[in-house]
PDB file of C-alpha atoms and ligand atoms in Angstrom:
ATOM      1  CA  MET A   1      37.003  -6.823 -10.097  1.00 46.00           C
ATOM      2  CA  THR A   2      33.722  -7.362  -8.379  1.00 55.00           C
ATOM      3  CA  ASN A   3      31.504 -10.049  -9.678  1.00 55.00           C
ATOM      4  CA  ARG A   4      28.234  -8.339 -10.570  1.00 86.00           C
ATOM      5  CA  LEU A   5      25.106 -10.149  -9.581  1.00 97.00           C
ATOM      6  CA  GLN A   6      21.961 -10.384 -11.677  1.00 97.00           C
ATOM      7  CA  TRP A   7      18.342 -10.865 -10.695  1.00 98.00           C
ATOM      8  CA  GLU A   8      15.082 -11.996 -12.239  1.00 98.00           C
ATOM      9  CA  VAL A   9      11.532 -12.327 -10.925  1.00 98.00           C
ATOM     10  CA  PHE A  10       9.059 -15.155 -11.488  1.00 98.00           C
ATOM     11  CA  VAL A  11       5.402 -14.323 -10.824  1.00 98.00           C
ATOM     12  CA  SER A  12       3.173 -17.272  -9.899  1.00 98.00           C
ATOM     13  CA  ALA A  13      -0.241 -16.609 -11.430  1.00 98.00           C
ATOM     14  CA  GLN A  14      -3.433 -16.152  -9.434  1.00 97.00           C
ATOM     15  CA  ILE A  15      -5.167 -19.395  -8.427  1.00 97.00           C
ATOM     16  CA  PRO A  16      -8.730 -19.957  -7.092  1.00 97.00           C
ATOM     17  CA  VAL A  17      -9.290 -19.950  -3.309  1.00 96.00           C
ATOM     18  CA  VAL A  18     -12.106 -22.039  -1.803  1.00 96.00           C
ATOM     19  CA  THR A  19     -13.897 -19.620   0.572  1.00 93.00           C
ATOM     20  CA  ASN A  20     -17.363 -18.238   1.304  1.00 88.00           C
ATOM     21  CA  ASP A  21     -16.186 -14.786   2.358  1.00 87.00           C
ATOM     22  CA  ILE A  22     -16.126 -13.158  -1.045  1.00 89.00           C
ATOM     23  CA  ALA A  23     -16.373  -9.503  -1.982  1.00 89.00           C
ATOM     24  CA  PRO A  24     -19.774  -7.991  -2.886  1.00 88.00           C
ATOM     25  CA  GLY A  25     -20.579  -8.298  -6.558  1.00 86.00           C
ATOM     26  CA  THR A  26     -18.029 -11.062  -7.182  1.00 88.00           C
ATOM     27  CA  SER A  27     -18.524 -14.789  -7.665  1.00 87.00           C
ATOM     28  CA  GLY A  28     -15.298 -16.121  -6.144  1.00 91.00           C
ATOM     29  CA  MET A  29     -11.852 -15.344  -4.876  1.00 94.00           C
ATOM     30  CA  LYS A  30      -8.363 -15.856  -6.203  1.00 96.00           C
ATOM     31  CA  TRP A  31      -5.067 -15.611  -4.336  1.00 97.00           C
ATOM     32  CA  SER A  32      -2.828 -12.705  -5.286  1.00 97.00           C
ATOM     33  CA  PRO A  33       0.027 -13.294  -7.731  1.00 98.00           C
ATOM     34  CA  ILE A  34       3.209 -14.233  -5.805  1.00 98.00           C
ATOM     35  CA  SER A  35       6.725 -13.239  -6.763  1.00 98.00           C
ATOM     36  CA  SER A  36       9.923 -15.232  -6.335  1.00 98.00           C
ATOM     37  CA  THR A  37      13.275 -13.609  -7.049  1.00 98.00           C
ATOM     38  CA  LEU A  38      16.390 -15.390  -8.315  1.00 98.00           C
ATOM     39  CA  ILE A  39      19.611 -13.526  -7.540  1.00 98.00           C
ATOM     40  CA  SER A  40      22.494 -15.091  -9.393  1.00 98.00           C
ATOM     41  CA  GLY A  41      26.197 -14.855  -9.994  1.00 97.00           C
ATOM     42  CA  LYS A  42      28.131 -16.559 -12.776  1.00 95.00           C
ATOM     43  CA  ARG A  43      27.457 -20.015 -11.387  1.00 96.00           C
ATOM     44  CA  ASP A  44      25.383 -19.954  -8.186  1.00 98.00           C
ATOM     45  CA  ALA A  45      21.996 -18.525  -7.302  1.00 98.00           C
ATOM     46  CA  VAL A  46      19.803 -17.673  -4.307  1.00 98.00           C
ATOM     47  CA  LEU A  47      16.015 -17.878  -4.504  1.00 98.00           C
ATOM     48  CA  VAL A  48      13.965 -15.475  -2.399  1.00 98.00           C
ATOM     49  CA  ASP A  49      10.491 -16.839  -1.504  1.00 98.00           C
ATOM     50  CA  THR A  50       8.466 -19.639  -3.120  1.00 98.00           C
ATOM     51  CA  ALA A  51       4.767 -19.942  -4.027  1.00 98.00           C
ATOM     52  CA  ILE A  52       1.960 -21.966  -2.353  1.00 97.00           C
ATOM     53  CA  THR A  53       0.823 -25.040  -4.232  1.00 98.00           C
ATOM     54  CA  ILE A  54       2.753 -28.019  -5.608  1.00 98.00           C
ATOM     55  CA  ASP A  55       1.711 -27.059  -9.131  1.00 98.00           C
ATOM     56  CA  GLN A  56       2.819 -23.423  -8.760  1.00 98.00           C
ATOM     57  CA  ASN A  57       6.134 -24.476  -7.263  1.00 98.00           C
ATOM     58  CA  GLN A  58       6.777 -27.045 -10.004  1.00 98.00           C
ATOM     59  CA  LYS A  59       6.533 -24.209 -12.529  1.00 98.00           C
ATOM     60  CA  LEU A  60       8.914 -22.190 -10.366  1.00 98.00           C
ATOM     61  CA  VAL A  61      11.375 -25.124 -10.296  1.00 98.00           C
ATOM     62  CA  ASP A  62      11.272 -25.366 -14.097  1.00 98.00           C
ATOM     63  CA  TRP A  63      12.042 -21.635 -14.339  1.00 98.00           C
ATOM     64  CA  ILE A  64      15.008 -21.919 -11.946  1.00 98.00           C
ATOM     65  CA  ALA A  65      16.325 -24.971 -13.808  1.00 98.00           C
ATOM     66  CA  ALA A  66      16.094 -23.093 -17.125  1.00 98.00           C
ATOM     67  CA  SER A  67      18.476 -20.467 -15.714  1.00 97.00           C
ATOM     68  CA  GLY A  68      21.184 -23.136 -15.638  1.00 97.00           C
ATOM     69  CA  LYS A  69      22.346 -21.854 -12.230  1.00 97.00           C
ATOM     70  CA  ASN A  70      23.291 -23.897  -9.202  1.00 97.00           C
ATOM     71  CA  LEU A  71      20.724 -23.066  -6.506  1.00 98.00           C
ATOM     72  CA  THR A  72      22.612 -22.889  -3.208  1.00 98.00           C
ATOM     73  CA  THR A  73      20.042 -21.231  -0.952  1.00 98.00           C
ATOM     74  CA  ILE A  74      16.333 -20.497  -0.580  1.00 98.00           C
ATOM     75  CA  TYR A  75      15.644 -17.483   1.632  1.00 98.00           C
ATOM     76  CA  ALA A  76      12.218 -16.621   3.088  1.00 98.00           C
ATOM     77  CA  THR A  77      11.513 -12.934   3.732  1.00 98.00           C
ATOM     78  CA  HIS A  78       8.715 -13.706   6.193  1.00 97.00           C
ATOM     79  CA  GLY A  79       6.784 -16.597   7.714  1.00 97.00           C
ATOM     80  CA  HIS A  80       3.562 -16.653   5.648  1.00 97.00           C
ATOM     81  CA  GLY A  81       2.892 -20.051   4.069  1.00 97.00           C
ATOM     82  CA  ASP A  82       2.282 -18.569   0.629  1.00 97.00           C
ATOM     83  CA  HIS A  83       6.001 -17.725   0.469  1.00 98.00           C
ATOM     84  CA  PHE A  84       7.622 -20.936   1.774  1.00 98.00           C
ATOM     85  CA  PHE A  85       5.328 -23.941   1.242  1.00 98.00           C
ATOM     86  CA  GLY A  86       7.227 -24.708  -1.978  1.00 98.00           C
ATOM     87  CA  VAL A  87      10.582 -25.505  -0.390  1.00 98.00           C
ATOM     88  CA  ASN A  88      10.138 -29.311  -0.529  1.00 98.00           C
ATOM     89  CA  THR A  89       9.261 -29.197  -4.244  1.00 98.00           C
ATOM     90  CA  ILE A  90      12.311 -27.062  -4.949  1.00 98.00           C
ATOM     91  CA  GLN A  91      14.662 -29.180  -2.834  1.00 98.00           C
ATOM     92  CA  LYS A  92      13.606 -32.305  -4.742  1.00 97.00           C
ATOM     93  CA  LYS A  93      15.186 -30.727  -7.821  1.00 97.00           C
ATOM     94  CA  PHE A  94      17.980 -28.904  -5.943  1.00 98.00           C
ATOM     95  CA  PRO A  95      18.729 -31.149  -2.927  1.00 97.00           C
ATOM     96  CA  LYS A  96      21.791 -29.141  -1.888  1.00 97.00           C
ATOM     97  CA  ALA A  97      19.865 -25.870  -1.595  1.00 98.00           C
ATOM     98  CA  ARG A  98      19.727 -24.788   2.051  1.00 98.00           C
ATOM     99  CA  PHE A  99      16.577 -23.127   3.361  1.00 98.00           C
ATOM    100  CA  MET A 100      17.373 -20.079   5.523  1.00 98.00           C
ATOM    101  CA  ALA A 101      15.461 -17.408   7.443  1.00 98.00           C
ATOM    102  CA  THR A 102      15.977 -15.324  10.553  1.00 97.00           C
ATOM    103  CA  ARG A 103      15.059 -16.734  13.957  1.00 97.00           C
ATOM    104  CA  GLU A 104      12.092 -14.340  14.191  1.00 97.00           C
ATOM    105  CA  VAL A 105      10.762 -15.407  10.788  1.00 97.00           C
ATOM    106  CA  ILE A 106      11.155 -19.070  11.755  1.00 98.00           C
ATOM    107  CA  ALA A 107       8.875 -18.474  14.774  1.00 97.00           C
ATOM    108  CA  VAL A 108       6.049 -17.314  12.443  1.00 97.00           C
ATOM    109  CA  MET A 109       6.832 -20.114   9.990  1.00 98.00           C
ATOM    110  CA  GLN A 110       6.481 -22.782  12.689  1.00 98.00           C
ATOM    111  CA  LYS A 111       2.952 -21.577  13.437  1.00 97.00           C
ATOM    112  CA  GLN A 112       2.041 -21.443   9.744  1.00 97.00           C
ATOM    113  CA  ALA A 113       3.307 -25.011   9.214  1.00 97.00           C
ATOM    114  CA  SER A 114       1.557 -26.340  12.361  1.00 97.00           C
ATOM    115  CA  ALA A 115      -1.380 -28.754  12.024  1.00 97.00           C
ATOM    116  CA  PRO A 116      -4.043 -26.332  13.312  1.00 98.00           C
ATOM    117  CA  VAL A 117      -3.123 -23.640  10.793  1.00 98.00           C
ATOM    118  CA  VAL A 118      -2.455 -25.989   7.856  1.00 98.00           C
ATOM    119  CA  ASN A 119      -5.657 -27.976   8.469  1.00 97.00           C
ATOM    120  CA  GLY A 120      -7.745 -24.992   9.549  1.00 97.00           C
ATOM    121  CA  TYR A 121      -6.605 -22.387   7.037  1.00 96.00           C
ATOM    122  CA  TRP A 122      -4.440 -23.551   4.114  1.00 97.00           C
ATOM    123  CA  LYS A 123      -5.820 -26.971   3.161  1.00 97.00           C
ATOM    124  CA  PRO A 124      -9.510 -25.917   3.055  1.00 97.00           C
ATOM    125  CA  ARG A 125      -8.585 -23.023   0.762  1.00 97.00           C
ATOM    126  CA  PHE A 126      -6.367 -25.120  -1.533  1.00 98.00           C
ATOM    127  CA  PRO A 127      -7.710 -28.686  -1.175  1.00 97.00           C
ATOM    128  CA  GLY A 128      -5.284 -31.369  -2.356  1.00 97.00           C
ATOM    129  CA  GLN A 129      -2.751 -28.772  -3.517  1.00 98.00           C
ATOM    130  CA  ILE A 130      -0.542 -28.147  -0.464  1.00 97.00           C
ATOM    131  CA  ASP A 131       2.642 -30.224  -0.119  1.00 97.00           C
ATOM    132  CA  SER A 132       2.349 -32.792   2.685  1.00 95.00           C
ATOM    133  CA  THR A 133       5.989 -32.026   3.605  1.00 97.00           C
ATOM    134  CA  LEU A 134       6.365 -28.462   4.831  1.00 97.00           C
ATOM    135  CA  VAL A 135       9.982 -27.541   5.520  1.00 97.00           C
ATOM    136  CA  VAL A 136      10.812 -24.949   8.175  1.00 98.00           C
ATOM    137  CA  ALA A 137      13.984 -22.906   7.607  1.00 98.00           C
ATOM    138  CA  ASP A 138      17.308 -23.153   9.395  1.00 98.00           C
ATOM    139  CA  GLU A 139      18.428 -20.038  11.189  1.00 98.00           C
ATOM    140  CA  LEU A 140      20.439 -17.512   9.214  1.00 97.00           C
ATOM    141  CA  LYS A 141      22.873 -16.507  11.937  1.00 95.00           C
ATOM    142  CA  GLY A 142      24.323 -13.017  11.592  1.00 95.00           C
ATOM    143  CA  GLY A 143      21.780 -12.082   8.921  1.00 96.00           C
ATOM    144  CA  VAL A 144      24.205 -12.174   5.974  1.00 97.00           C
ATOM    145  CA  MET A 145      24.564 -14.627   3.091  1.00 97.00           C
ATOM    146  CA  GLU A 146      27.341 -14.654   0.536  1.00 96.00           C
ATOM    147  CA  LEU A 147      26.787 -15.175  -3.159  1.00 97.00           C
ATOM    148  CA  GLU A 148      30.034 -15.441  -5.105  1.00 95.00           C
ATOM    149  CA  GLY A 149      31.725 -12.977  -2.784  1.00 94.00           C
ATOM    150  CA  GLU A 150      28.842 -10.455  -2.707  1.00 95.00           C
ATOM    151  CA  GLN A 151      26.791  -9.915   0.440  1.00 96.00           C
ATOM    152  CA  LEU A 152      23.046 -10.419   0.651  1.00 98.00           C
ATOM    153  CA  VAL A 153      21.867  -8.815   3.885  1.00 98.00           C
ATOM    154  CA  SER A 154      18.671  -9.705   5.738  1.00 98.00           C
ATOM    155  CA  VAL A 155      17.196  -6.454   7.084  1.00 98.00           C
ATOM    156  CA  PRO A 156      14.693  -6.820   9.959  1.00 97.00           C
ATOM    157  CA  LEU A 157      11.492  -4.844   9.296  1.00 96.00           C
ATOM    158  CA  GLY A 158       9.268  -5.851  12.224  1.00 94.00           C
ATOM    159  CA  HIS A 159       5.521  -5.861  11.607  1.00 94.00           C
ATOM    160  CA  THR A 160       4.383  -5.286   8.013  1.00 95.00           C
ATOM    161  CA  ASP A 161       1.628  -7.540   6.653  1.00 89.00           C
ATOM    162  CA  THR A 162       2.485  -9.977   9.447  1.00 93.00           C
ATOM    163  CA  ASP A 163       4.911 -10.047  12.389  1.00 92.00           C
ATOM    164  CA  ASN A 164       8.722 -10.360  12.233  1.00 95.00           C
ATOM    165  CA  THR A 165       9.200  -9.632   8.548  1.00 96.00           C
ATOM    166  CA  THR A 166      12.439  -8.889   6.679  1.00 97.00           C
ATOM    167  CA  CYS A 167      13.673  -7.802   3.298  1.00 98.00           C
ATOM    168  CA  LEU A 168      16.820  -8.998   1.523  1.00 98.00           C
ATOM    169  CA  HIS A 169      19.237  -6.282   0.426  1.00 98.00           C
ATOM    170  CA  ALA A 170      21.730  -6.950  -2.360  1.00 97.00           C
ATOM    171  CA  ARG A 171      23.667  -3.735  -1.922  1.00 95.00           C
ATOM    172  CA  SER A 172      26.113  -4.229  -4.801  1.00 95.00           C
ATOM    173  CA  ILE A 173      23.247  -4.135  -7.303  1.00 96.00           C
ATOM    174  CA  GLY A 174      20.896  -1.767  -5.414  1.00 97.00           C
ATOM    175  CA  LEU A 175      18.206  -4.427  -5.078  1.00 98.00           C
ATOM    176  CA  VAL A 176      15.742  -4.866  -2.228  1.00 98.00           C
ATOM    177  CA  VAL A 177      13.554  -7.974  -2.271  1.00 98.00           C
ATOM    178  CA  ALA A 178      10.819  -6.666  -0.026  1.00 98.00           C
ATOM    179  CA  GLY A 179       8.566  -9.644   0.612  1.00 97.00           C
ATOM    180  CA  ASP A 180       5.136  -8.435   1.753  1.00 97.00           C
ATOM    181  CA  SER A 181       6.382  -5.135   3.171  1.00 97.00           C
ATOM    182  CA  ALA A 182       5.744  -3.630  -0.283  1.00 98.00           C
ATOM    183  CA  TYR A 183       3.018  -4.387  -2.816  1.00 98.00           C
ATOM    184  CA  ASN A 184       3.189  -3.623  -6.518  1.00 98.00           C
ATOM    185  CA  ASP A 185      -0.223  -2.850  -8.039  1.00 98.00           C
ATOM    186  CA  VAL A 186      -1.925  -5.527  -5.897  1.00 98.00           C
ATOM    187  CA  HIS A 187      -4.322  -4.820  -3.013  1.00 98.00           C
ATOM    188  CA  LEU A 188      -2.577  -5.016   0.387  1.00 97.00           C
ATOM    189  CA  HIS A 189      -3.311  -7.667   3.006  1.00 96.00           C
ATOM    190  CA  LEU A 190      -4.221  -5.465   5.992  1.00 96.00           C
ATOM    191  CA  GLY A 191      -6.173  -8.132   7.865  1.00 92.00           C
ATOM    192  CA  GLU A 192      -3.361  -8.869  10.351  1.00 92.00           C
ATOM    193  CA  SER A 193      -2.635  -5.260  11.270  1.00 90.00           C
ATOM    194  CA  ASN A 194      -4.478  -2.427  12.979  1.00 90.00           C
ATOM    195  CA  ALA A 195      -4.100   1.344  12.824  1.00 87.00           C
ATOM    196  CA  GLU A 196      -1.364   1.111  15.475  1.00 90.00           C
ATOM    197  CA  THR A 197       0.732  -1.689  13.949  1.00 93.00           C
ATOM    198  CA  ARG A 198       0.380  -0.113  10.515  1.00 94.00           C
ATOM    199  CA  LYS A 199       2.597   2.678  11.875  1.00 95.00           C
ATOM    200  CA  ALA A 200       5.292   0.002  12.233  1.00 96.00           C
ATOM    201  CA  TRP A 201       4.620  -0.962   8.613  1.00 96.00           C
ATOM    202  CA  ILE A 202       5.115   2.670   7.509  1.00 97.00           C
ATOM    203  CA  ALA A 203       8.373   2.748   9.491  1.00 97.00           C
ATOM    204  CA  ALA A 204       9.483  -0.446   7.716  1.00 97.00           C
ATOM    205  CA  LEU A 205       8.902   1.251   4.361  1.00 98.00           C
ATOM    206  CA  ASP A 206      10.984   4.198   5.586  1.00 98.00           C
ATOM    207  CA  THR A 207      13.746   1.694   6.426  1.00 98.00           C
ATOM    208  CA  ILE A 208      13.655   0.252   2.906  1.00 98.00           C
ATOM    209  CA  GLU A 209      13.782   3.771   1.457  1.00 98.00           C
ATOM    210  CA  SER A 210      16.845   4.569   3.588  1.00 98.00           C
ATOM    211  CA  LEU A 211      18.696   1.756   1.782  1.00 98.00           C
ATOM    212  CA  LYS A 212      18.320   3.866  -1.397  1.00 98.00           C
ATOM    213  CA  PRO A 213      17.472   0.913  -3.628  1.00 98.00           C
ATOM    214  CA  THR A 214      17.298   1.246  -7.396  1.00 97.00           C
ATOM    215  CA  ALA A 215      14.888  -1.701  -7.613  1.00 98.00           C
ATOM    216  CA  VAL A 216      12.322  -3.073  -5.156  1.00 98.00           C
ATOM    217  CA  VAL A 217      10.577  -6.397  -5.705  1.00 98.00           C
ATOM    218  CA  ALA A 218       7.210  -6.771  -3.962  1.00 98.00           C
ATOM    219  CA  GLY A 219       6.072 -10.145  -2.603  1.00 98.00           C
ATOM    220  CA  HIS A 220       2.821  -9.666  -4.511  1.00 98.00           C
ATOM    221  CA  LYS A 221       3.046  -7.868  -7.848  1.00 98.00           C
ATOM    222  CA  ARG A 222       1.117  -7.600 -11.071  1.00 98.00           C
ATOM    223  CA  ALA A 223       2.900  -9.755 -13.637  1.00 97.00           C
ATOM    224  CA  GLY A 224       4.998  -7.490 -15.812  1.00 96.00           C
ATOM    225  CA  ALA A 225       4.899  -4.518 -13.420  1.00 98.00           C
ATOM    226  CA  VAL A 226       8.230  -2.698 -13.140  1.00 98.00           C
ATOM    227  CA  ASP A 227      10.123  -3.313  -9.881  1.00 98.00           C
ATOM    228  CA  THR A 228      10.584   0.376  -9.197  1.00 98.00           C
ATOM    229  CA  PRO A 229      11.333   1.976  -5.795  1.00 98.00           C
ATOM    230  CA  ASN A 230       8.165   4.048  -6.400  1.00 98.00           C
ATOM    231  CA  ILE A 231       6.222   1.139  -4.909  1.00 98.00           C
ATOM    232  CA  ILE A 232       7.566   2.160  -1.464  1.00 98.00           C
ATOM    233  CA  GLU A 233       5.547   5.394  -1.531  1.00 98.00           C
ATOM    234  CA  GLU A 234       2.616   3.728  -3.301  1.00 98.00           C
ATOM    235  CA  THR A 235       2.396   1.206  -0.464  1.00 98.00           C
ATOM    236  CA  ARG A 236       2.641   3.933   2.216  1.00 98.00           C
ATOM    237  CA  LYS A 237      -0.118   5.906   0.463  1.00 98.00           C
ATOM    238  CA  TYR A 238      -2.413   2.878   0.265  1.00 98.00           C
ATOM    239  CA  ILE A 239      -2.023   2.243   4.008  1.00 97.00           C
ATOM    240  CA  ARG A 240      -2.750   5.889   4.836  1.00 97.00           C
ATOM    241  CA  ASP A 241      -5.777   5.975   2.514  1.00 98.00           C
ATOM    242  CA  PHE A 242      -7.141   2.823   4.150  1.00 97.00           C
ATOM    243  CA  ASP A 243      -6.707   4.172   7.682  1.00 96.00           C
ATOM    244  CA  ARG A 244      -8.245   7.538   6.786  1.00 97.00           C
ATOM    245  CA  ILE A 245     -11.288   5.985   5.128  1.00 97.00           C
ATOM    246  CA  ALA A 246     -11.604   3.362   7.877  1.00 96.00           C
ATOM    247  CA  ALA A 247     -11.877   6.170  10.444  1.00 95.00           C
ATOM    248  CA  ASN A 248     -14.781   7.722   8.517  1.00 96.00           C
ATOM    249  CA  THR A 249     -16.874   4.689   7.553  1.00 97.00           C
ATOM    250  CA  GLN A 250     -19.127   2.265   9.441  1.00 96.00           C
ATOM    251  CA  THR A 251     -19.223  -0.874   7.327  1.00 96.00           C
ATOM    252  CA  ALA A 252     -16.861  -3.049   5.331  1.00 96.00           C
ATOM    253  CA  SER A 253     -18.889  -2.303   2.204  1.00 95.00           C
ATOM    254  CA  GLU A 254     -18.411   1.458   2.576  1.00 96.00           C
ATOM    255  CA  LEU A 255     -14.685   1.092   3.217  1.00 97.00           C
ATOM    256  CA  TYR A 256     -14.313  -1.356   0.328  1.00 97.00           C
ATOM    257  CA  ASN A 257     -16.209   0.826  -2.135  1.00 97.00           C
ATOM    258  CA  GLN A 258     -14.376   4.026  -1.206  1.00 98.00           C
ATOM    259  CA  MET A 259     -10.962   2.337  -1.488  1.00 98.00           C
ATOM    260  CA  LEU A 260     -11.946   0.829  -4.845  1.00 97.00           C
ATOM    261  CA  ALA A 261     -12.869   4.295  -6.071  1.00 98.00           C
ATOM    262  CA  ILE A 262      -9.242   5.344  -5.447  1.00 98.00           C
ATOM    263  CA  TYR A 263      -7.717   2.034  -6.610  1.00 98.00           C
ATOM    264  CA  PRO A 264     -10.011   0.719  -9.360  1.00 96.00           C
ATOM    265  CA  GLU A 265      -7.254  -1.120 -11.237  1.00 96.00           C
ATOM    266  CA  ARG A 266      -5.200  -2.851  -8.513  1.00 97.00           C
ATOM    267  CA  VAL A 267      -5.088  -6.631  -8.755  1.00 97.00           C
ATOM    268  CA  ASN A 268      -7.286  -8.687  -6.412  1.00 96.00           C
ATOM    269  CA  PRO A 269      -9.968  -6.530  -4.723  1.00 95.00           C
ATOM    270  CA  ALA A 270     -10.922  -9.729  -2.849  1.00 95.00           C
ATOM    271  CA  VAL A 271      -7.994  -9.007  -0.518  1.00 96.00           C
ATOM    272  CA  LEU A 272      -9.273  -5.458   0.085  1.00 97.00           C
ATOM    273  CA  TRP A 273     -12.617  -6.980   1.070  1.00 96.00           C
ATOM    274  CA  LEU A 274     -10.919  -9.222   3.664  1.00 95.00           C
ATOM    275  CA  SER A 275      -8.927  -6.248   4.999  1.00 96.00           C
ATOM    276  CA  ALA A 276     -12.173  -4.284   5.401  1.00 96.00           C
ATOM    277  CA  ARG A 277     -13.993  -7.271   6.933  1.00 94.00           C
ATOM    278  CA  ALA A 278     -11.226  -7.633   9.529  1.00 93.00           C
ATOM    279  CA  ILE A 279     -12.210  -4.319  11.128  1.00 93.00           C
ATOM    280  CA  LYS A 280     -15.857  -3.671  10.114  1.00 90.00           C
ATOM    281  CA  PRO A 281     -19.188  -5.516  10.008  1.00 87.00           C
ATOM    282  CA  ALA A 282     -20.072  -6.471   6.414  1.00 81.00           C
ATOM    283  CA  SER A 283     -23.046  -4.094   6.186  1.00 79.00           C
TER     284      SER A 283
HETATM  285 ZN1  LIG B   1       2.055 -13.034   0.951  1.00 89.97          ZN
END
């Protein structure tokens, strides 16, 4: 009899970001909520993605420990620091947990963990909160991990909200842990893509859909939101709305306001502002 796996999601709450580039009519910026997924068998477990700060990751460690499972592996879906800077904190509690990612993800990770990016981007935004030890993953050769006899497959997705992204597919339970290829009721980070590379992002969402998942966990989700496959189409629609409005507006403010009119309730409009600012003058 097959050993059914289970999964649970921990959402790290929004935390303040130190920055001057804030959206019109707001007084500050927060980072989007970040999700980490624990896939577990009877005894062992695999964690997919961490959070950013030491404090966030300590809370994540406490949640993993409360599961009573033996953490064997941490897997990173993509190379953005906000999804792997917590590995050292987690390995202090679970020293035998290996940290794995694909070779392509590791290439992005190495840049994110380099001194120019850590000192120029991450530390100014989260002063005193980033772990001084940033661990880069070992290569997941062959793209498949085993968890108590069940396969967890790393599926390459190419460019989504950054380069060289992946999702993790737990076929036996119909689960896709999508990383930042899908967003769940949170504004998308479009600042690293353009109209051309966003076609690759749409294709990545088509790839996830072709896996026919029954659940999809987004890398950034509203706490409590259901991990439904509907977020695949919701993410595609958001990208298409953004590109359509971007083609018909002159300034970041116009683009921002017209997107907000369609998406008044999504979490973290500050990210929409940065996406608009990446391609338009402020006003
Ligand atoms: Zn992210």
